[in-house]
Short mmCIF file of C-alpha atoms and ligand atoms in Angstrom, two decimals:
data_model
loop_
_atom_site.label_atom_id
_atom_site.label_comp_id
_atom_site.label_asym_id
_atom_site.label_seq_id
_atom_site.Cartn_x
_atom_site.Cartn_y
_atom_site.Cartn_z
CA UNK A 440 -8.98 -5.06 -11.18
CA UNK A 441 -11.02 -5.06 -8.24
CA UNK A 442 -10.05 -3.89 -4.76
CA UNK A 443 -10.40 -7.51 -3.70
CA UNK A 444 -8.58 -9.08 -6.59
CA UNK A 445 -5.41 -5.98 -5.79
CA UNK A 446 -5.40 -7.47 -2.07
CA UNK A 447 -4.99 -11.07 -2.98
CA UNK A 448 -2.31 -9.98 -5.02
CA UNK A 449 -0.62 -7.84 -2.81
CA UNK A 450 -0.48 -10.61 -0.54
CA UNK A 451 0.44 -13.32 -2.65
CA UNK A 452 3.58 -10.55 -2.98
CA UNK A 453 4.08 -10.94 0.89
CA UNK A 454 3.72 -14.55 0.53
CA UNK A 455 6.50 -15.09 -2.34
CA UNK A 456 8.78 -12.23 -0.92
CA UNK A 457 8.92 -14.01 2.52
CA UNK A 458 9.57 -17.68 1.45
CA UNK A 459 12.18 -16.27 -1.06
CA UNK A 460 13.90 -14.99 1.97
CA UNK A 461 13.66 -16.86 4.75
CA UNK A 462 11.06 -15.54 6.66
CA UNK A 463 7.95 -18.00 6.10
CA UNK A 464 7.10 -18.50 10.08
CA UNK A 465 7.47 -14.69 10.31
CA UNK A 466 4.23 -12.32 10.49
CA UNK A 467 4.22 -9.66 8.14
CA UNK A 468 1.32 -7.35 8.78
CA UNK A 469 -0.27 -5.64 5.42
CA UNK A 470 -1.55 -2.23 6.61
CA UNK A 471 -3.61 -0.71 3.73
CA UNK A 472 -2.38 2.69 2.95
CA UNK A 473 -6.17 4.86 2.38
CA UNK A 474 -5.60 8.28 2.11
CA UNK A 475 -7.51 10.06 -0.40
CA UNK A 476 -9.92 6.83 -0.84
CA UNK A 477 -13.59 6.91 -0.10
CA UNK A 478 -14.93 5.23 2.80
CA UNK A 479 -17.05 2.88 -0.12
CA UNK A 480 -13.02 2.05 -1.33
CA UNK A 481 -12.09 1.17 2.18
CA UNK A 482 -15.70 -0.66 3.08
CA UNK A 483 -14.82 -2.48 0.04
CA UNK A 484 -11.43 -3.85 1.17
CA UNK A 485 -13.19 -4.98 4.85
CA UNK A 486 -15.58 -7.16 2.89
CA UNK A 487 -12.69 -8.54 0.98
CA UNK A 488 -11.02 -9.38 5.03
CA UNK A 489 -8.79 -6.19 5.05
CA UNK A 490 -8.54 -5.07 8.67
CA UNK A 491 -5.72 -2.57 9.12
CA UNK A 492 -5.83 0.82 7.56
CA UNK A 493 -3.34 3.82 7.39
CA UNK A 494 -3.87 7.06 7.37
CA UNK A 495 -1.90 10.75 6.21
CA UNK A 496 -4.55 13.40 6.87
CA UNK A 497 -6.37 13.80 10.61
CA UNK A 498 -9.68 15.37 9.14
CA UNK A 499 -10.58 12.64 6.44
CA UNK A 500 -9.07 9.87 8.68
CA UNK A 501 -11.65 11.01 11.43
CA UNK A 502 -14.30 10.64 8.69
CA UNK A 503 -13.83 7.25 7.83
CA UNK A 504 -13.05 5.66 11.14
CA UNK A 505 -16.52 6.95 11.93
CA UNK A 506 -18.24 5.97 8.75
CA UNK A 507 -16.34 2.09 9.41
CA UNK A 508 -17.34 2.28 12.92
CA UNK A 509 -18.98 -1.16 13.19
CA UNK A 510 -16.41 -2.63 11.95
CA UNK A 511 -13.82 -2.23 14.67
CA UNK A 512 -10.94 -2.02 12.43
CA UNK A 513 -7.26 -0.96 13.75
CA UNK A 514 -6.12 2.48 12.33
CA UNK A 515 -2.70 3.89 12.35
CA UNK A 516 -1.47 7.14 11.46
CA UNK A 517 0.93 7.56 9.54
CA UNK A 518 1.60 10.93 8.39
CA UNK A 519 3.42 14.24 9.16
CA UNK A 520 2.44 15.59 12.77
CA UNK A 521 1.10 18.93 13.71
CA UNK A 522 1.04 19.33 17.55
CA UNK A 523 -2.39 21.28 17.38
CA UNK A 524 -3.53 17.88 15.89
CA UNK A 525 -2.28 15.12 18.93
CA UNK A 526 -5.21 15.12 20.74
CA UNK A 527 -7.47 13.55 17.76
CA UNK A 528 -4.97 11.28 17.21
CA UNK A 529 -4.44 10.03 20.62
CA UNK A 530 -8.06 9.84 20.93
CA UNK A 531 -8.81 7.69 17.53
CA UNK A 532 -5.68 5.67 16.62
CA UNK A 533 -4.35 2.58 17.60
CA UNK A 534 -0.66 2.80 16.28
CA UNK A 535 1.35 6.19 15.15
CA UNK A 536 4.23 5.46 12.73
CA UNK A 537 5.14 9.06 11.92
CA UNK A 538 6.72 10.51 15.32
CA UNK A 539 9.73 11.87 14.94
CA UNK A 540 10.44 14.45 17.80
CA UNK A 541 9.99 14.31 22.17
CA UNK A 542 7.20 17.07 21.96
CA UNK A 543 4.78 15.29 19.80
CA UNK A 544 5.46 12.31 22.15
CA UNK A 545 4.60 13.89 24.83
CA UNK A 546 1.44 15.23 23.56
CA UNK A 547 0.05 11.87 22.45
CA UNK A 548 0.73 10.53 26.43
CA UNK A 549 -0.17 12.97 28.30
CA UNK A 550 -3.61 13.12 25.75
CA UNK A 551 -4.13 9.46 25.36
CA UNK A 552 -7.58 8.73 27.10
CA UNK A 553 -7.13 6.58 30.70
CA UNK A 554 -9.81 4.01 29.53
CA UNK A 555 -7.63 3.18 26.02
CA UNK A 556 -4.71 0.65 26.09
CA UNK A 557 -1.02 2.28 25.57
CA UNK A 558 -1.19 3.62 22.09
CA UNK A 559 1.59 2.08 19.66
CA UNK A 560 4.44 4.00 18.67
CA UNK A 561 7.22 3.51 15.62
CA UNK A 562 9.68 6.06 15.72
CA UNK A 563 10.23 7.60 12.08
CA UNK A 564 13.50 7.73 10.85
CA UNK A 565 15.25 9.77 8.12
CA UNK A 566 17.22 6.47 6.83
CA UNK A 567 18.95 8.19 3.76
CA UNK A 568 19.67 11.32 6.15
CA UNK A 569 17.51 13.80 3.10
CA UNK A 570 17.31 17.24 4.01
CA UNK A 571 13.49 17.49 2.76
CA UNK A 572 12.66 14.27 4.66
CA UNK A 573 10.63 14.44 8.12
CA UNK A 574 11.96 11.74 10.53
CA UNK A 575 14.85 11.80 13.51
CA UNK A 576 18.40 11.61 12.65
CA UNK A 577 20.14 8.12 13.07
CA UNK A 578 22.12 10.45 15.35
CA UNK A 579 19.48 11.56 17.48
CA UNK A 580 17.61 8.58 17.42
CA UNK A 581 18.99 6.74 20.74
CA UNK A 582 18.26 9.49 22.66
CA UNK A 583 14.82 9.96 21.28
CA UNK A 584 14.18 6.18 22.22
CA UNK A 585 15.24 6.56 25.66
CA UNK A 586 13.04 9.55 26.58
CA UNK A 587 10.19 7.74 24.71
CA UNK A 588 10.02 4.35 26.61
CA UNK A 589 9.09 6.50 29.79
CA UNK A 590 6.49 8.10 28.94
CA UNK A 591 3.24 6.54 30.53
CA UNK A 592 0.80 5.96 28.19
CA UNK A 593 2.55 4.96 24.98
CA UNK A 594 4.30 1.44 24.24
CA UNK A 595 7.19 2.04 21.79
CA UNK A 596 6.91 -0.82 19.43
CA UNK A 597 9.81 0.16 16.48
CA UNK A 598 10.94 2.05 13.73
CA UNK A 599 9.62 3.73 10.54
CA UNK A 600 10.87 4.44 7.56
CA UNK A 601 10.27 5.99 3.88
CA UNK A 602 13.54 5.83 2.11
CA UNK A 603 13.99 7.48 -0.93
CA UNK A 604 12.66 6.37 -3.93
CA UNK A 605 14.65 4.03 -5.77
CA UNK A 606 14.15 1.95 -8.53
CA UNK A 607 17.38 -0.97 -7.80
CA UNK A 608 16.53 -3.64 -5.58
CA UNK A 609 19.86 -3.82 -4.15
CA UNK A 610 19.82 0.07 -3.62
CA UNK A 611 16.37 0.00 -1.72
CA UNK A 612 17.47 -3.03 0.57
CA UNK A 613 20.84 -0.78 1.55
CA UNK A 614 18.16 2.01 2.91
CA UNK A 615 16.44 -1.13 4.95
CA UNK A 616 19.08 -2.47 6.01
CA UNK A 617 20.33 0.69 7.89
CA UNK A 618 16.88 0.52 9.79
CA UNK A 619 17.22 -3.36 10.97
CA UNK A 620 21.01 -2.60 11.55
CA UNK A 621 19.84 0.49 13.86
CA UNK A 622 16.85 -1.66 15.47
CA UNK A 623 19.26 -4.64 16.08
CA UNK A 624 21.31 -2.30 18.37
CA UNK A 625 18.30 -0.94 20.11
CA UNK A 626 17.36 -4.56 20.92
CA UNK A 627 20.77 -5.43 22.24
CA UNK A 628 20.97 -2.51 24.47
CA UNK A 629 17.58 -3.89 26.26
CA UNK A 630 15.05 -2.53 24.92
CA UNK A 631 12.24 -5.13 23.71
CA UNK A 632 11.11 -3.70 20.05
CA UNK A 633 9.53 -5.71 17.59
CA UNK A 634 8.03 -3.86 14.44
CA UNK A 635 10.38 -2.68 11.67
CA UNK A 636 7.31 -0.70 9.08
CA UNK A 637 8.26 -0.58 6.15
CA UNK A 638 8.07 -1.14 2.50
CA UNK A 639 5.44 0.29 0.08
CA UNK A 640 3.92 -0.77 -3.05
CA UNK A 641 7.81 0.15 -5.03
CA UNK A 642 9.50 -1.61 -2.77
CA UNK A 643 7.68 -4.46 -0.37
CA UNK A 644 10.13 -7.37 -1.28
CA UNK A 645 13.03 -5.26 -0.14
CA UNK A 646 12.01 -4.61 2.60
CA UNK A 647 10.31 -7.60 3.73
CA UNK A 648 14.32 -9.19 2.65
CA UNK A 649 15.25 -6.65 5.30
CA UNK A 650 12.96 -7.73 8.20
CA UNK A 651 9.82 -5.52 7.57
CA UNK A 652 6.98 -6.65 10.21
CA UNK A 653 4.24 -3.92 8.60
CA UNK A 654 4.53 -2.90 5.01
CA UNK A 655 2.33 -0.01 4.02
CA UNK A 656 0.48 -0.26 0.56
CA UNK A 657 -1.59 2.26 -1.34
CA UNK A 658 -1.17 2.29 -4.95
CA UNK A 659 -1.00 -1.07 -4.98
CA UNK A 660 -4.30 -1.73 -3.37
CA UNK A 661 -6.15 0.75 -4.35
CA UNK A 662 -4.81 2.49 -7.91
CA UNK A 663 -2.85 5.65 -7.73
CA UNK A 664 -3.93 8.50 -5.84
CA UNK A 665 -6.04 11.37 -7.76
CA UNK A 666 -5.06 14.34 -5.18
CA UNK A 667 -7.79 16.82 -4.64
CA UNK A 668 -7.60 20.44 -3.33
CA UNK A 669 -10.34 19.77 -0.83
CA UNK A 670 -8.44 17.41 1.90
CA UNK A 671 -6.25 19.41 4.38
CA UNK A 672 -2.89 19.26 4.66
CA UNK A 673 -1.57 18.80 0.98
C1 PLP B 897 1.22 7.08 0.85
C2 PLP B 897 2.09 6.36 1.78
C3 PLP B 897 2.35 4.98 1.64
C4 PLP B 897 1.82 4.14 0.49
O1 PLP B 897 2.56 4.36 -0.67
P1 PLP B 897 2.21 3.59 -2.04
O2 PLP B 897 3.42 3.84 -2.87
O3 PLP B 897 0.98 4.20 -2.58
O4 PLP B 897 2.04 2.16 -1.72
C5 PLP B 897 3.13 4.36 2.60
N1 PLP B 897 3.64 5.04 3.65
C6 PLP B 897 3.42 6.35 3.82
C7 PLP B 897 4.00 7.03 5.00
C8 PLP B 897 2.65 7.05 2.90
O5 PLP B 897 2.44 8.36 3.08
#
């Protein structure tokens, strides 16, 4: 299947999952999950009217948002954080899913350039509380929020999670549903949050049942991943 014919599917997945549950007048943003893909893949997926790309890996991200330049597509990163790696970031990104502690926070204020717009923050959280797992506590989470909202020159937008892999529908909606639950008390202390991201290619119609606003899709898009040893990071 073609990388055109995967996004109409993908969609018509969207589509389905939020008239089955309510949610028809809702926007549900499809952000197209590229690591490891070729800027050709992604050029492909503009042509077919793709627009929003995510990204794991700073070095090949940097690549492709230069190669897709004309374009003036919206990028978000969405991967583990070094803090040696905030400046890029800050600098080339629209949205950041992926931070999970004040310091990296920080970084991406204090180094987001004066002539860009407030760069768009989800806070990612460890849902299913997994040792291995990056992402704040539930715990820790309110506090992380409040420090977050003052800093300058981001614009905390919601939460972010990647719950562990399961297979049940009911069972994947119970790890969603503790990130709406969370986000629903955020919003009724004050403060004005509107993106839940999450859902991937396993698990989209959960959690678009949950209230996903962004669901992130690789596999789904573009085939599964062939890792090589030449990106960074792995
Ligand atoms: C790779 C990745 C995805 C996409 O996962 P698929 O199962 O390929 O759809 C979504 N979110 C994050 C954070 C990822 O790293």
């Amino acid at each position: 299947m073609s990388i055109k014919q995967s996004l109409t599917q993908v969609q018509q997945r969207i589509d389905d999952a939020k008239r089955r549950y309510g949610r028809e007048s809702d926007h549900v943003t499809l952000l197209a999950v590229s690591k490891t893909r070729s800027a050709e893949e992604l050029q492909q997926a503009v042509q077919a009217g793709q627009h929003c790309f995510g990204e794991n890996y700073l070095q090949e991200a940097l690549d492709k948002i230069e190669a897709l330049q004309q374009h003036a597509l919206e990028w978000h990163f969405i991967g583990p954080i070094q803090s040696n790696k905030t400046r890029a970031i800050a600098e080339s990104f629209q949205w950041v899913h992926s931070v999970d502690r004040l310091k990296i926070a920080q970084r991406l204020s204090e180094q987001r350039p004066p002539h860009l717009p407030p760069l768009n923050i989800c806070l990612q959280v460890n849902v299913d509380n997994e040792t291995s797992k990056s992402g704040c506590s539930l715990e820790a989470l309110p506090e992380l929020v409040a420090q977050v909202v003052t800093l300058p020159n981001l614009h905390l937008r919601g939460l972010m999670a990647i719950p562990q892999a399961q297979t049940e529908f009911e069972q994947q909606r119970h790890s969603f549903r503790r990130l709406r639950v969370v986000m629903r008390e955020l919003q009724q202390q004050g403060y004005q949050l509107d993106t839940l991201s999450m859902g991937m290619s396993g698990d989209l119609e959960a959690a678009i049942a949950e209230g996903a606003t962004i669901v992130r899709i690789g596999t789904d898009i573009f085939g599964s991943r062939k890792y090589s040893n030449t990106s960074e990071e792995k």
